[in-house]
Amino acid sequence: MGKRCVVGGCSNTHQQNVSLHKFPKDSKYHRLWVAAVKRTRKDWLGPSSQSYVCGAHFTSESFVSSYRLSAQLGIGAPTTRRLQDNAVPSIFGESISKSRDEIGTSRPVVAKLDRKRLMAGPTETGTPSKQPGPSHSGDDGPSAAVASSSGQTEKPPGSPDYTPSVYSSDESEHDNDGASRDQVKEPQDRLFLVQESCLLSLFKICHQCGGQIDADISRIQGSLIRISQVCRDCSRHSTWTSQTFVSGIPLGNLILSASILFTGARPHQALKIFNNMKCPVHNVRTYMRHQRQWLQPVIQHVWLKKQAEIFSGLKEIAYH
């Protein structure tokens, strides 16, 4: 007996040009899959090692992006498509035919028309809409109180009760300290790991009067640190920041997120390496925000630009 979808009322097999997917090993999503199938089969006892759910029961967003692109271009085999790790079957009954149309598996004519549209006007699809900049709330500028990891605010340096926050939240990355927010360019300088005591040893002498200063790390924002300095003699106060900003985001934080994504590393494991070194970095939530607001739009922009160049080259070859 060949492979068959276990969803009630579905008779799709591996011979019908559809993909079949085994139940996930992850316990959370395994339970979600089982619950979804049981809604169509009340007396179902559960999956076996040979139980499958066909691709007709998943939305187009459930599949990896490379397959969705292949489906739009009308290339690739539907039977080889792969699901996202967090995919859950959600299409049953009459909705199945609509889903097939959306993911382009049962409508070869639609795929053919899409190919013609792309070949006829690559420049129309090659210019992505302008992505809105990331929204931020609050004020992390020099006049704002520094938020600590416990959610409390700290008193400014110079106050008798001032205690610097070493581990402040990195969830709000907007900074109004006048740092550079010019067009993003590839950084030319290198990043270094510096020991805390070695770094603070550089902040001993006041540049204005030559007196001794008190320096403390007043803020840690992911990989960025801010050092507050107060001169004992002239009472001059100044701050030093370890990184420049890109639209309010510390450059080092954005570079770290980009490096994790572009190398295919797992964000949890990559960030855990730094945590084990006691080297502060931003968390996974911030990484996901960087990916959503900055990195994925950049990837899409580059892809569409290269796609337009390829189509333009193919058209020139065809005309000659």
XYZ file of C-alpha atoms in Angstrom:
320
model
C 0.000 0.000 0.000
C 1.412 3.376 -1.008
C 1.749 6.472 1.121
C -1.559 8.215 1.785
C -2.735 11.306 3.660
C -4.366 10.428 7.009
C -6.669 13.469 7.117
C -10.334 12.469 7.115
C -11.966 12.825 3.707
C -8.629 13.232 1.903
C -7.444 10.536 -0.487
C -4.231 12.106 -1.755
C -1.303 9.747 -2.288
C 2.326 10.147 -3.275
C 1.319 9.367 -6.865
C -0.934 12.428 -7.201
C 1.740 15.108 -7.523
C 1.390 16.292 -3.930
C 3.896 16.335 -1.109
C 3.443 14.083 1.923
C 4.858 15.086 5.285
C 5.566 12.984 8.364
C 4.429 14.137 11.774
C 7.053 16.376 13.415
C 9.307 15.039 16.147
C 8.932 18.202 18.212
C 6.383 17.335 20.917
C 4.601 20.696 20.756
C 3.946 20.634 17.020
C 3.328 16.875 17.082
C 0.384 17.485 19.433
C -0.899 20.305 17.223
C -0.806 18.071 14.150
C -2.608 15.260 15.982
C -5.299 17.656 17.232
C -5.800 19.016 13.710
C -6.255 15.550 12.196
C -8.589 14.435 15.013
C -10.963 17.236 14.085
C -11.533 15.344 10.822
C -11.431 11.807 12.326
C -13.051 11.544 15.754
C -12.127 7.886 16.333
C -8.548 8.223 15.101
C -6.076 6.632 17.538
C -3.063 8.664 16.507
C -0.238 8.541 13.974
C 2.089 5.658 13.275
C 5.567 5.791 11.805
C 3.955 5.615 8.350
C 1.362 8.363 8.850
C 1.502 11.395 6.582
C -0.334 14.669 5.989
C -0.335 15.977 2.425
C 0.680 19.482 1.426
C -2.891 20.417 0.454
C -3.688 21.006 4.127
C -1.047 23.721 4.617
C -1.065 27.387 3.644
C 1.554 28.699 1.234
C 3.318 30.438 4.134
C 3.852 27.029 5.755
C 6.482 26.100 3.158
C 10.066 27.320 3.008
C 10.552 30.483 0.976
C 12.589 28.746 -1.723
C 9.616 26.548 -2.598
C 7.181 29.470 -2.632
C 9.447 31.257 -5.106
C 9.711 28.125 -7.255
C 5.929 27.794 -7.245
C 5.512 31.400 -8.384
C 7.944 30.808 -11.244
C 6.321 27.478 -12.107
C 9.469 25.430 -11.559
C 10.374 22.628 -9.198
C 8.540 19.446 -8.240
C 5.584 19.856 -5.827
C 6.400 16.495 -4.255
C 9.754 17.746 -2.958
C 8.611 20.862 -1.124
C 9.597 21.281 2.515
C 7.616 22.685 5.431
C 8.676 25.334 7.887
C 9.540 23.942 11.327
C 6.484 25.632 12.866
C 3.985 24.607 10.166
C 0.627 23.191 11.298
C -2.113 21.780 8.994
C -5.038 24.195 8.921
C -6.863 23.667 5.620
C -9.597 21.059 5.482
C -12.739 20.328 3.472
C -13.713 22.810 0.748
C -10.744 25.060 1.505
C -8.290 22.521 0.085
C -8.882 23.440 -3.558
C -8.383 27.126 -2.776
C -5.124 26.361 -1.012
C -3.837 24.439 -4.011
C -4.522 27.414 -6.229
C -2.656 29.720 -3.853
C 0.493 27.609 -3.714
C 0.420 26.905 -7.448
C 0.432 23.096 -7.391
C -2.761 22.299 -9.308
C -2.845 25.294 -11.640
C -0.018 24.991 -14.203
C -1.767 27.631 -16.356
C -1.437 30.170 -13.541
C 2.258 29.386 -13.198
C 2.712 29.797 -16.953
C 1.008 33.200 -16.896
C 3.197 34.246 -13.975
C 6.309 33.307 -15.929
C 5.134 35.376 -18.899
C 4.404 38.333 -16.632
C 7.843 38.139 -15.049
C 9.609 37.815 -18.384
C 7.605 40.669 -19.934
C 8.168 43.179 -17.170
C 10.943 42.346 -14.757
C 11.414 45.976 -13.801
C 7.850 46.179 -12.507
C 8.438 43.401 -10.002
C 12.100 44.194 -9.552
C 11.539 47.321 -7.487
C 10.275 46.506 -4.015
C 8.021 48.914 -2.237
C 9.748 51.191 0.206
C 10.041 49.466 3.522
C 8.960 51.562 6.480
C 11.648 52.194 9.012
C 11.417 50.464 12.346
C 9.078 52.032 14.826
C 10.366 52.853 18.237
C 8.858 54.090 21.429
C 10.348 55.981 24.276
C 13.468 58.118 24.429
C 16.899 56.677 25.069
C 18.709 59.951 24.491
C 21.145 61.552 26.914
C 18.368 63.379 28.724
C 16.403 60.203 29.351
C 16.821 58.060 32.401
C 18.581 54.761 31.779
C 16.242 51.799 32.103
C 17.555 48.885 34.085
C 16.855 45.223 33.438
C 14.387 45.169 36.306
C 12.291 47.848 34.614
C 13.284 50.619 37.031
C 14.922 53.866 35.999
C 18.225 55.079 37.243
C 19.236 58.481 38.440
C 21.657 60.394 36.218
C 25.415 60.327 36.914
C 26.405 62.850 39.536
C 23.458 62.077 41.804
C 24.459 60.787 45.267
C 22.242 57.739 44.782
C 23.409 57.019 41.237
C 24.146 53.372 40.486
C 24.978 52.483 36.881
C 22.921 49.830 35.145
C 25.239 47.198 33.751
C 22.545 45.080 32.142
C 19.950 47.419 30.747
C 17.244 46.256 28.400
C 18.056 46.019 24.708
C 14.444 45.800 23.603
C 14.294 49.515 22.761
C 17.200 50.288 20.475
C 16.231 53.802 19.501
C 18.845 56.320 20.540
C 18.678 60.090 20.202
C 22.222 61.004 21.140
C 22.986 62.536 17.752
C 25.007 59.551 16.529
C 25.368 59.024 12.810
C 22.207 57.925 11.008
C 23.411 58.348 7.456
C 22.757 55.857 4.698
C 23.870 52.404 5.764
C 27.284 51.532 4.376
C 29.379 48.435 4.797
C 31.559 48.998 7.881
C 35.239 49.218 7.051
C 36.626 49.015 10.581
C 36.886 45.843 12.638
C 35.187 44.798 15.859
C 37.177 43.555 18.850
C 36.489 41.778 22.117
C 37.889 43.949 24.900
C 38.241 42.990 28.550
C 36.274 45.294 30.863
C 39.168 46.200 33.172
C 41.456 46.964 30.223
C 38.840 49.227 28.691
C 38.154 51.170 31.890
C 41.879 51.710 32.391
C 41.756 54.102 29.423
C 39.326 56.400 31.232
C 41.470 57.810 34.047
C 42.477 61.352 33.052
C 40.198 64.299 32.312
C 40.876 65.703 28.840
C 39.889 69.199 29.982
C 41.884 69.767 33.186
C 44.051 66.658 33.484
C 42.439 65.685 36.773
C 41.387 62.224 37.832
C 37.994 61.010 36.693
C 35.523 58.382 37.851
C 34.342 56.187 34.983
C 31.656 53.524 35.057
C 29.761 51.489 32.494
C 26.370 53.152 32.697
C 24.597 51.165 30.018
C 24.858 47.894 28.128
C 22.625 47.592 25.061
C 23.344 44.273 23.427
C 26.974 44.481 22.313
C 27.068 48.256 22.820
C 28.333 49.835 26.028
C 28.218 53.419 27.252
C 30.748 54.744 29.752
C 29.913 57.757 31.909
C 32.787 59.912 33.154
C 32.834 62.570 35.883
C 35.968 64.595 36.686
C 36.728 64.915 40.397
C 38.349 68.338 39.930
C 36.317 70.262 37.356
C 33.123 68.152 37.610
C 33.064 67.791 33.829
C 30.663 65.060 32.736
C 30.996 63.164 29.461
C 29.945 59.874 27.909
C 31.658 57.493 25.519
C 29.810 54.984 23.335
C 31.492 51.916 21.884
C 29.614 51.833 18.573
C 27.960 54.052 16.017
C 24.240 53.817 15.289
C 22.324 52.916 12.156
C 18.825 54.428 12.326
C 18.967 54.165 16.089
C 20.326 50.595 16.192
C 23.852 49.888 17.465
C 25.885 48.847 14.435
C 27.470 45.889 16.225
C 24.067 44.465 17.124
C 22.906 44.656 13.516
C 26.150 43.120 12.220
C 25.832 40.239 14.685
C 22.241 39.529 13.623
C 23.225 39.679 9.946
C 26.168 37.335 10.521
C 23.937 34.785 12.260
C 21.340 34.876 9.485
C 23.695 34.931 6.502
C 25.848 32.047 7.804
C 22.825 29.873 8.561
C 23.680 29.595 12.264
C 21.053 28.892 14.905
C 20.420 32.150 16.786
C 19.907 30.493 20.177
C 23.214 28.630 19.967
C 25.158 31.530 18.462
C 24.032 33.983 21.133
C 24.596 31.407 23.865
C 28.278 31.263 22.899
C 28.659 34.941 23.782
C 26.659 34.550 26.982
C 28.949 31.732 28.120
C 31.892 34.053 27.486
C 30.178 36.716 29.645
C 30.170 38.900 26.565
C 26.851 40.815 26.488
C 24.814 40.566 23.292
C 21.180 41.147 22.407
C 18.574 38.413 22.796
C 16.699 36.248 20.284
C 13.685 38.555 20.321
C 15.834 41.461 19.164
C 17.462 39.220 16.531
C 14.034 38.345 15.134
C 13.118 42.031 14.988
C 16.347 42.829 13.106
C 15.573 40.027 10.674
C 11.995 41.146 10.114
C 12.569 44.888 9.816
C 15.998 45.055 8.176
C 17.624 41.845 6.979
C 14.763 40.151 5.103
C 13.856 43.366 3.223
C 17.519 43.666 2.207
C 17.552 40.059 0.986
C 14.371 40.651 -0.998
C 15.756 43.848 -2.505
C 18.989 42.173 -3.618
C 17.131 39.147 -4.985
C 14.687 41.230 -7.027
C 17.524 43.391 -8.327
C 19.527 40.347 -9.447
C 16.394 38.751 -10.886
C 15.709 41.838 -12.990
C 19.314 41.786 -14.256
C 19.015 38.113 -15.236
C 15.707 38.638 -17.049
C 17.127 41.677 -18.829
C 20.102 39.624 -19.987
C 17.845 36.808 -21.198
C 15.710 39.247 -23.176
C 18.811 40.685 -24.880
C 19.957 37.169 -25.797
C 16.506 36.341 -27.179
C 16.409 39.499 -29.320
C 19.808 38.675 -30.819
